[in-house]
C-alpha positions as semicolon CSV with decimal commas, in nm:
position;residue;x (nm);y (nm);z (nm)
1;X;6,482;23,728;-3,652
2;X;6,604;23,987;-3,910
3;X;6,419;24,006;-4,239
4;X;6,591;23,802;-4,514
5;X;6,648;24,004;-4,832
6;X;6,655;23,783;-5,141
7;X;6,945;23,859;-5,377
8;X;7,184;23,681;-5,610
9;X;7,463;23,746;-5,361
10;X;7,260;23,564;-5,094
11;X;7,195;23,271;-5,331
12;X;7,562;23,253;-5,430
13;X;7,663;23,249;-5,065
14;X;7,429;22,956;-5,001
15;X;7,504;22,743;-5,309
16;X;7,823;22,878;-5,469
17;X;7,874;23,065;-5,797
18;X;7,898;22,746;-6,005
19;X;7,542;22,654;-5,907
20;X;7,429;23,013;-5,970
21;X;7,571;22,995;-6,325
22;X;7,380;22,673;-6,391
23;X;7,066;22,835;-6,249
24;X;7,103;23,139;-6,477
25;X;7,105;22,902;-6,777
26;X;6,779;22,745;-6,657
27;X;6,619;23,090;-6,625
28;X;6,751;23,200;-6,968
29;X;6,592;22,891;-7,126
30;X;6,253;22,987;-6,975
31;X;6,235;22,660;-6,783
32;X;6,119;22,823;-6,459
33;X;5,740;22,789;-6,478
34;X;5,660;22,969;-6,153
35;X;5,821;23,148;-5,861
36;X;5,713;23,318;-5,541
37;X;5,906;23,467;-5,248
38;X;5,730;23,499;-4,913
39;X;6,005;23,505;-4,648
40;X;6,134;23,268;-4,539
41;X;5,988;23,045;-4,816
42;X;6,095;23,053;-5,182
43;X;5,878;22,831;-5,401
44;X;5,839;22,754;-5,770
45;X;5,821;22,495;-6,047
46;X;6,108;22,415;-6,286
47;X;6,087;22,217;-6,610
48;X;6,356;21,951;-6,671
49;X;6,305;21,761;-6,996
50;X;5,965;21,600;-6,980
51;X;5,939;21,637;-6,603
52;X;5,892;21,929;-6,370
53;X;6,016;21,977;-6,015
54;X;5,860;22,167;-5,730
55;X;6,165;22,356;-5,613
56;X;6,253;22,622;-5,360
57;X;6,428;22,705;-5,036
58;X;6,342;22,760;-4,673
59;X;6,596;23,037;-4,591
60;X;6,646;23,072;-4,216
61;X;6,960;23,287;-4,220
62;X;7,210;23,411;-4,476
63;X;7,416;23,094;-4,434
64;X;7,141;22,847;-4,348
65;X;6,882;22,720;-4,599
66;X;6,694;22,394;-4,657
67;X;6,647;22,271;-5,016
68;X;6,282;22,196;-5,096
69;X;6,340;22,062;-5,448
70;X;6,211;21,715;-5,536
71;X;6,494;21,638;-5,782
72;X;6,725;21,341;-5,728
73;X;7,029;21,557;-5,643
74;X;6,837;21,716;-5,358
75;X;6,673;21,396;-5,232
76;X;6,981;21,173;-5,236
77;X;7,267;21,413;-5,163
78;X;7,094;21,696;-4,976
79;X;7,280;21,967;-5,171
80;X;7,139;22,295;-5,297
81;X;7,052;22,225;-5,661
82;X;7,038;22,465;-5,960
83;X;6,657;22,422;-5,978
84;X;6,593;22,596;-5,644
85;X;6,852;22,869;-5,713
86;X;6,690;22,927;-6,055
87;X;6,355;22,982;-5,881
88;X;6,524;23,247;-5,664
89;X;6,681;23,425;-5,963
90;X;6,346;23,416;-6,142
91;X;6,169;23,565;-5,839
92;X;6,415;23,857;-5,846
93;X;6,316;23,953;-6,204
94;X;6,046;24,223;-6,220
95;X;5,734;24,099;-6,402
96;X;5,696;24,229;-6,757
97;X;5,407;24,476;-6,795
98;X;5,113;24,315;-6,977
99;X;5,043;24,432;-7,334
100;X;4,675;24,457;-7,255
101;X;4,468;24,437;-6,941
102;X;4,441;24,079;-6,830
103;X;4,092;23,946;-6,768
104;X;4,016;23,891;-6,402
105;X;4,049;23,535;-6,278
106;X;3,699;23,393;-6,271
107;X;3,570;23,277;-5,936
108;X;3,304;23,020;-5,872
109;X;2,965;23,138;-5,745
110;X;2,945;23,121;-5,370
111;X;3,321;23,158;-5,325
112;X;3,426;23,521;-5,372
113;X;3,754;23,492;-5,184
114;X;3,961;23,294;-5,432
115;X;3,929;23,087;-5,746
116;X;3,942;22,712;-5,729
117;X;4,299;22,583;-5,719
118;X;4,390;22,411;-6,044
119;X;4,596;22,093;-6,041
120;X;4,909;22,295;-6,135
121;X;5,033;22,636;-6,004
122;X;4,880;22,951;-6,153
123;X;5,188;23,171;-6,088
124;X;5,409;23,138;-6,397
125;X;5,710;23,288;-6,567
126;X;5,485;23,452;-6,827
127;X;5,117;23,530;-6,872
128;X;4,991;23,175;-6,911
129;X;4,650;23,087;-7,044
130;X;4,524;22,780;-6,870
131;X;4,199;22,590;-6,826
132;X;4,047;22,664;-6,486
133;X;3,951;22,329;-6,341
134;X;3,795;22,214;-6,020
135;X;4,048;22,009;-5,823
136;X;3,977;21,640;-5,786
137;X;3,988;21,686;-5,409
138;X;3,690;21,926;-5,407
139;X;3,403;21,746;-5,227
140;X;3,081;21,702;-5,422
141;X;2,805;21,849;-5,206
142;X;2,479;22,029;-5,292
143;X;2,637;22,369;-5,226
144;X;2,982;22,268;-5,356
145;X;3,147;22,509;-5,605
146;X;3,195;22,213;-5,840
147;X;2,819;22,212;-5,905
148;X;2,854;22,552;-6,072
149;X;3,134;22,434;-6,302
150;X;3,074;22,299;-6,651
151;X;3,172;21,943;-6,746
152;X;3,454;21,924;-7,002
153;X;3,586;21,624;-7,193
154;X;3,928;21,643;-7,359
155;X;3,987;21,477;-7,696
156;X;4,336;21,401;-7,833
157;X;4,378;21,385;-8,210
158;X;4,690;21,221;-8,348
159;X;4,799;21,268;-8,711
160;X;4,720;20,968;-8,937
161;X;5,086;20,967;-9,049
162;X;5,216;20,957;-8,689
163;X;5,459;20,673;-8,763
164;X;5,631;20,875;-9,038
165;X;5,635;21,188;-8,820
166;X;5,798;21,001;-8,530
167;X;6,053;20,854;-8,770
168;X;6,145;21,215;-8,863
169;X;6,179;21,299;-8,491
170;X;5,879;21,533;-8,445
171;X;5,500;21,494;-8,443
172;X;5,201;21,724;-8,394
173;X;4,930;21,642;-8,140
174;X;4,596;21,828;-8,130
175;X;4,376;21,883;-7,824
176;X;4,002;21,955;-7,838
177;X;3,758;22,035;-7,560
178;X;3,402;21,911;-7,579
179;X;3,130;22,081;-7,371
180;X;2,754;22,102;-7,402
181;X;2,816;22,376;-7,663
182;X;3,021;22,144;-7,889
183;X;3,390;22,086;-7,969
184;X;3,649;22,364;-7,993
185;X;4,031;22,379;-7,978
186;X;4,114;22,331;-7,613
187;X;4,318;22,652;-7,580
188;X;4,013;22,867;-7,662
189;X;3,855;22,759;-7,333
190;X;4,146;22,887;-7,125
191;X;4,033;23,125;-6,846
192;X;3,681;23,158;-6,991
193;X;3,503;22,966;-6,717
194;X;3,567;22,682;-6,475
195;X;3,531;22,316;-6,570
196;X;3,504;21,980;-6,403
197;X;3,714;21,704;-6,560
198;X;3,749;21,332;-6,525
199;X;4,067;21,205;-6,353
200;X;4,205;21,087;-6,687
201;X;4,174;21,443;-6,828
202;X;4,336;21,595;-6,518
203;X;4,633;21,363;-6,568
204;X;4,648;21,445;-6,940
205;X;4,634;21,824;-6,888
206;X;4,911;21,808;-6,625
207;X;5,139;21,646;-6,883
208;X;5,030;21,863;-7,178
209;X;5,063;22,191;-6,987
210;X;5,408;22,087;-6,867
211;X;5,517;22,032;-7,229
212;X;5,357;22,364;-7,330
213;X;5,549;22,566;-7,066
214;X;5,238;22,617;-6,857
215;X;4,977;22,694;-7,122
216;X;4,678;22,475;-7,199
217;X;4,760;22,382;-7,560
218;X;4,543;22,343;-7,868
219;X;4,831;22,165;-8,039
220;X;5,181;22,053;-7,950
221;X;5,481;21,971;-8,161
222;X;5,669;21,705;-7,965
223;X;5,983;21,501;-7,999
224;X;5,979;21,124;-7,963
225;X;6,075;21,136;-7,595
226;X;5,812;21,406;-7,521
227;X;5,551;21,198;-7,700
228;X;5,651;20,898;-7,485
229;X;5,590;21,107;-7,170
230;X;5,252;21,209;-7,310
231;X;5,166;20,842;-7,366
232;X;5,225;20,778;-6,994
233;X;4,948;21,030;-6,920
234;X;4,720;20,884;-7,190
235;X;4,709;20,528;-7,059
236;X;4,348;20,403;-7,085
237;X;4,227;20,750;-7,193
238;X;3,891;20,700;-7,367
239;X;3,915;20,976;-7,629
240;X;4,226;20,937;-7,846
241;X;4,197;20,905;-8,224
242;X;4,404;20,904;-8,542
243;X;4,252;21,186;-8,742
244;X;3,885;21,224;-8,656
245;X;3,770;20,865;-8,689
246;X;4,009;20,580;-8,610
247;X;4,031;20,509;-8,238
248;X;4,370;20,466;-8,076
249;X;4,434;20,268;-7,761
250;X;4,711;20,329;-7,508
251;X;4,759;20,027;-7,283
252;X;4,986;19,984;-6,984
253;X;5,018;19,607;-7,026
254;X;5,354;19,546;-7,197
255;X;5,360;19,387;-7,539
256;X;5,540;19,053;-7,530
257;X;5,728;19,082;-7,855
258;X;5,826;18,756;-8,029
259;X;6,201;18,695;-8,001
260;X;6,421;18,411;-8,120
261;X;6,753;18,330;-7,948
262;X;7,015;18,108;-8,116
263;X;7,338;17,962;-7,977
264;X;7,593;17,997;-8,256
265;X;7,882;17,750;-8,320
266;X;8,122;18,021;-8,198
267;X;7,954;18,020;-7,855
268;X;7,795;18,362;-7,916
269;X;7,421;18,412;-7,876
270;X;7,218;18,590;-8,143
271;X;6,883;18,758;-8,068
272;X;6,643;18,861;-8,341
273;X;6,277;18,951;-8,374
274;X;6,059;18,682;-8,524
275;X;5,897;18,794;-8,854
276;X;5,592;19,019;-8,804
277;X;5,324;19,116;-9,061
278;X;5,407;19,482;-9,006
279;X;5,711;19,617;-8,821
280;X;5,614;19,805;-8,501
281;X;5,701;20,174;-8,466
282;X;5,935;20,246;-8,178
283;X;5,869;20,545;-7,950
284;X;6,184;20,601;-7,742
285;X;6,165;20,763;-7,400
286;X;6,205;20,688;-7,034
287;X;6,002;20,377;-7,108
288;X;6,004;20,217;-7,453
289;X;5,671;20,229;-7,634
290;X;5,568;20,078;-7,967
291;X;5,282;20,155;-8,201
292;X;5,150;19,821;-8,318
293;X;4,857;19,883;-8,555
294;X;4,633;20,130;-8,369
295;X;4,756;20,034;-8,023
296;X;5,038;20,180;-7,814
297;X;5,202;19,945;-7,563
298;X;5,519;19,966;-7,355
299;X;5,801;19,717;-7,405
300;X;6,008;19,597;-7,113
301;X;6,347;19,482;-7,237
302;X;6,686;19,452;-7,064
303;X;6,912;19,740;-7,168
304;X;7,150;19,506;-7,353
305;X;6,862;19,370;-7,563
306;X;6,701;19,698;-7,675
307;X;6,895;19,714;-8,005
308;X;6,711;19,404;-8,130
309;X;6,408;19,629;-8,199
310;X;6,602;19,774;-8,491
311;X;6,801;19,464;-8,585
312;X;6,964;19,151;-8,447
313;X;7,181;19,151;-8,135
314;X;7,487;18,931;-8,093
315;X;7,607;18,854;-7,740
316;X;7,986;18,788;-7,741
317;X;8,118;18,486;-7,552
318;X;8,270;18,705;-7,280
319;X;7,923;18,848;-7,205
320;X;7,724;18,522;-7,231
321;X;7,743;18,431;-6,856
322;X;7,612;18,776;-6,752
323;X;7,338;18,742;-7,017
324;X;7,237;18,400;-6,882
325;X;7,234;18,520;-6,520
326;X;7,042;18,848;-6,554
327;X;6,922;18,935;-6,904
328;X;6,783;18,594;-7,006
329;X;6,534;18,568;-6,713
330;X;6,419;18,926;-6,781
331;X;6,384;18,847;-7,152
332;X;6,182;18,534;-7,078
333;X;5,951;18,732;-6,851
334;X;5,901;19,023;-7,095
335;X;5,884;18,854;-7,437
336;X;5,759;18,549;-7,619
337;X;6,104;18,390;-7,633
338;X;6,188;18,092;-7,850
339;X;6,542;17,957;-7,806
340;X;6,746;17,650;-7,894
341;X;6,915;17,644;-7,552
342;X;6,838;17,677;-7,182
343;X;7,043;17,833;-6,904
344;X;7,074;17,487;-6,745
345;X;7,267;17,371;-7,056
346;X;7,564;17,587;-6,952
347;X;7,825;17,512;-6,688
348;X;7,931;17,819;-6,486
349;X;8,159;17,747;-6,193
350;X;8,468;17,880;-6,017
351;X;8,791;17,699;-6,112
352;X;9,021;17,587;-5,829
353;X;9,346;17,784;-5,858
354;X;9,700;17,654;-5,823
355;X;9,902;17,887;-5,601
356;X;10,256;18,004;-5,672
357;X;10,438;18,180;-5,385
358;X;10,756;18,377;-5,444
359;X;10,961;18,491;-5,145
360;X;11,236;18,752;-5,143
361;X;11,438;18,946;-4,884
362;X;11,625;18,811;-4,581
363;X;11,606;18,740;-4,207
364;X;11,529;19,104;-4,126
365;X;11,248;19,156;-4,380
366;X;11,065;18,908;-4,601
367;X;10,840;18,993;-4,899
368;X;10,585;18,749;-5,042
369;X;10,404;18,764;-5,375
370;X;10,120;18,517;-5,420
371;X;9,989;18,430;-5,766
372;X;9,690;18,216;-5,858
373;X;9,709;18,024;-6,185
374;X;9,403;17,915;-6,379
375;X;9,537;17,708;-6,665
376;X;9,744;17,946;-6,878
377;X;9,607;18,249;-6,694
378;X;9,808;18,390;-6,402
379;X;9,670;18,660;-6,169
380;X;9,795;18,819;-5,848
381;X;9,586;18,682;-5,562
382;X;9,352;18,940;-5,415
383;X;9,417;19,201;-5,686
384;X;9,140;19,282;-5,933
385;X;9,236;19,335;-6,296
386;X;9,073;19,638;-6,473
387;X;8,837;19,532;-6,753
388;X;8,903;19,169;-6,667
389;X;8,598;18,959;-6,764
390;X;8,462;18,774;-6,459
391;X;8,405;18,456;-6,663
392;X;8,657;18,274;-6,881
393;X;8,523;18,081;-7,183
394;X;8,643;17,725;-7,223
395;X;8,793;17,713;-7,575
396;X;8,705;17,342;-7,604
397;X;8,341;17,369;-7,490
398;X;8,110;17,655;-7,594
399;X;7,877;17,583;-7,301
400;X;8,141;17,590;-7,028
401;X;8,274;17,895;-6,840
402;X;8,499;17,924;-6,538
403;X;8,568;18,209;-6,298
404;X;8,839;18,305;-6,054
405;X;8,781;18,143;-5,716
406;X;8,815;18,465;-5,519
407;X;8,716;18,284;-5,200
408;X;9,013;18,048;-5,234
409;X;9,240;18,344;-5,311
410;X;9,124;18,527;-4,997
411;X;9,176;18,211;-4,788
412;X;9,531;18,173;-4,922
413;X;9,612;18,534;-4,839
414;X;9,459;18,493;-4,492
415;X;9,683;18,191;-4,437
416;X;9,991;18,408;-4,486
417;X;9,840;18,685;-4,272
418;X;9,784;18,438;-3,985
419;X;10,158;18,378;-3,984
420;X;10,245;18,746;-3,945
421;X;10,246;18,885;-4,299
422;X;10,087;19,227;-4,348
423;X;9,919;19,339;-4,669
424;X;9,865;19,287;-4,951
425;X;9,950;19,631;-5,090
426;X;9,824;19,769;-5,423
427;X;10,070;19,544;-5,610
428;X;9,968;19,236;-5,411
429;X;10,287;19,220;-5,201
430;X;10,283;19,100;-4,838
431;X;10,553;19,180;-4,583
432;X;10,693;19,007;-4,275
433;X;10,948;19,194;-4,056
434;X;11,175;19,076;-3,773
435;X;11,409;18,779;-3,738
436;X;11,201;18,580;-3,487
437;X;10,873;18,598;-3,690
438;X;11,065;18,505;-4,007
439;X;11,237;18,206;-3,837
440;X;10,898;18,096;-3,699
441;X;10,749;18,113;-4,048
442;X;11,031;17,905;-4,199
443;X;11,010;17,656;-3,913
444;X;10,635;17,601;-3,894
445;X;10,448;17,705;-4,209
446;X;10,706;17,697;-4,487
447;X;10,729;17,313;-4,501
448;X;10,351;17,283;-4,546
449;X;10,344;17,550;-4,817
450;X;10,619;17,363;-5,002
451;X;10,398;17,052;-5,004
452;X;10,076;17,231;-5,108
453;X;10,188;17,523;-5,329
454;X;10,465;17,591;-5,573
455;X;10,714;17,796;-5,369
456;X;11,015;17,975;-5,517
457;X;11,283;18,178;-5,342
458;X;11,474;18,475;-5,472
459;X;11,830;18,363;-5,556
460;X;11,987;18,557;-5,268
461;X;11,727;18,431;-5,020
462;X;11,761;18,073;-5,147
463;X;12,140;18,085;-5,100
464;X;12,106;18,235;-4,753
465;X;11,857;17,972;-4,631
466;X;12,064;17,689;-4,779
467;X;12,381;17,811;-4,606
468;X;12,227;17,908;-4,270
469;X;11,926;17,680;-4,204
470;X;11,894;17,313;-4,121
471;X;11,556;17,162;-4,060
472;X;11,496;16,926;-3,769
473;X;11,277;16,634;-3,874
474;X;11,149;16,330;-3,682
475;X;11,287;15,989;-3,776
476;X;11,120;15,659;-3,699
477;X;11,240;15,304;-3,638
478;X;10,984;15,019;-3,619
479;X;11,073;14,686;-3,459
480;X;10,830;14,390;-3,464
481;X;10,741;14,269;-3,114
482;X;10,527;13,963;-3,173
483;X;10,195;13,927;-3,352
484;X;10,002;14,176;-3,136
485;X;10,259;14,455;-3,089
486;X;10,538;14,650;-3,253
487;X;10,793;14,896;-3,108
488;X;10,830;15,252;-3,241
489;X;11,136;15,461;-3,171
490;X;11,130;15,837;-3,247
491;X;11,445;16,046;-3,284
492;X;11,522;16,390;-3,424
493;X;11,797;16,486;-3,666
494;X;11,883;16,785;-3,881
495;X;11,898;16,775;-4,256
496;X;12,279;16,783;-4,213
497;X;12,274;16,464;-4,002
498;X;12,323;16,605;-3,652
499;X;12,103;16,422;-3,400
500;X;11,920;16,590;-3,112
501;X;11,774;16,398;-2,818
502;X;11,396;16,402;-2,788
503;X;11,439;16,548;-2,440
504;X;11,626;16,846;-2,591
505;X;11,343;16,905;-2,839
506;X;11,087;16,897;-2,557
507;X;11,299;17,141;-2,354
508;X;11,310;17,389;-2,646
509;X;10,937;17,361;-2,705
510;X;10,855;17,419;-2,337
511;X;11,067;17,735;-2,357
512;X;10,867;17,860;-2,658
513;X;11,162;17,818;-2,897
514;X;11,133;17,687;-3,251
515;X;11,498;17,723;-3,346
516;X;11,840;17,669;-3,190
517;X;12,204;17,717;-3,285
518;X;12,388;17,401;-3,392
519;X;12,751;17,306;-3,329
520;X;12,833;17,393;-3,691
521;X;12,703;17,748;-3,643
522;X;12,388;17,701;-3,848
523;X;12,033;17,758;-3,723
524;X;11,821;17,447;-3,667
525;X;11,451;17,505;-3,735
526;X;11,202;17,301;-3,534
527;X;10,861;17,255;-3,686
528;X;10,669;17,290;-3,360
529;X;10,341;17,216;-3,531
530;X;10,481;16,890;-3,670
531;X;10,605;16,782;-3,327
532;X;10,262;16,859;-3,176
533;X;10,087;16,664;-3,453
534;X;10,322;16,367;-3,398
535;X;10,238;16,365;-3,027
536;X;9,863;16,371;-3,107
537;X;9,905;16,079;-3,348
538;X;10,088;15,878;-3,082
539;X;9,824;15,959;-2,821
540;X;9,555;15,829;-3,059
541;X;9,735;15,491;-3,076
542;X;9,730;15,458;-2,692
543;X;10,090;15,329;-2,674
544;X;10,279;15,182;-2,380
545;X;10,584;15,400;-2,331
546;X;10,916;15,253;-2,222
547;X;11,281;15,353;-2,225
548;X;11,331;15,244;-2,583
549;X;11,027;15,425;-2,724
550;X;10,663;15,320;-2,768
551;X;10,495;14,980;-2,782
552;X;10,183;14,998;-3,000
553;X;9,915;14,742;-3,083
554;X;9,936;14,594;-3,429
555;X;9,575;14,702;-3,498
556;X;9,695;15,067;-3,505
557;X;9,964;15,005;-3,768
558;X;9,750;15,116;-4,063
559;X;9,638;15,434;-3,890
560;X;9,993;15,520;-3,784
561;X;10,136;15,458;-4,129
562;X;9,868;15,671;-4,301
563;X;9,901;15,957;-4,049
564;X;10,280;15,974;-4,083
565;X;10,253;15,965;-4,464
566;X;9,998;16,248;-4,458
567;X;10,253;16,467;-4,278
568;X;10,522;16,378;-4,532
569;X;10,734;16,177;-4,283
């Protein structure tokens, strides 16, 4: 395999010039903490806010590289990110000559090959000065190098006026190192000798050195968000004080702040903090922290409720259902909540829609538009409305909300699709093409839709159907036949009065036809489904058939009457 030569042209070919430009910005801001190039591996560490990423590339060929960065862009999308390209650009820069000879890196007795590996990389973008520490993974044995290292305890000193400093957006934090020789600023111990530290101090130094661009600091000026990241590393640390005397505690258990929730006469919900002896100091960051007395604790609040830490929060009626479903349970779990309502007091349910179908077109092509009405609100079935609130407040009841019944809307659309309509398109229109499918629709499904929905026809279509269609409907004649029986005669006639023998109807159905041409030139539509349903009803009555019709027991009269009425006959 040919030797890969690292260059900006190579990096641009792998990631593109846009990524290279972003990477140059990262390098210019001195956010690349380390870089090394040992073909085919490019490795380094890049600072991003309060976090740092181990970044780099495994370059196999000029057009083939694997991203080694741990950032989200790399993990989730697999693309080459600016962090790894920045490491490559940094590795191409020649190191600046030192102003004075650097002291040799101290090695532990008994291990002349290399110094102990610190918890963070020693290769950096500048001449860093860092505490040499024995890794936590080093085994403790009689001849272990850790026995030759000196114990070190790190102390963190916070300013007594920390609350005021955080309110101004910047605070100073001091770091001291305590050894058997006494306490000194922590930075003065950098690269002097090797130390063993407790796990809590390892975690603290990782965070502090990241904020100090690789150096072990004696003091840091931090923003509120940087201080919040430092608090994450200080959880349960035993040596944190305000000034030199007052102990400070950093706890991971969230503080359950006291909150009061009120349902207002307008239907809105107001959240406010209950009165406290002293307002807590908010430390914003990835996780919210508060300073309550001498104790730091995180606060776990839903995003919509965070503003109540600086004042009251009012939930508008349109957002109350979402608050009840998601935010209220989270608020009850994270705070000491006192409220004058419960989620069970509210009624949240879908509202059954009333459907309005409008048809337009002709026998060659038919267009349908289906609307769902919810009281005064009319929506196109199956079409979402941008910024449309999912829940509709009841103006007469502040505890009642309704929603679109999207399941019923989908079922209504599917009903049209079962009868040959395609769509809906982006405007909610459905289409049916071809004379036979359209005649079948008007013969079989249209009468049912007229009974169940509000159906309107475009003026031209309404005139065409009135002039060209006649519907064939069953007609019934009942003759008493004693106390135990009655006779039922069934005949078929068009809406214009023309009669068709039952045998003719059966002949058309056996031939798969649902329409026929009448003597007057119009088209007679046969509701094949209705004829089939009538036959099933008659079978259920177990009639005796004769030339004049059907003889049915009187005990079936109620069933027959109800079944025929249900079909609209």
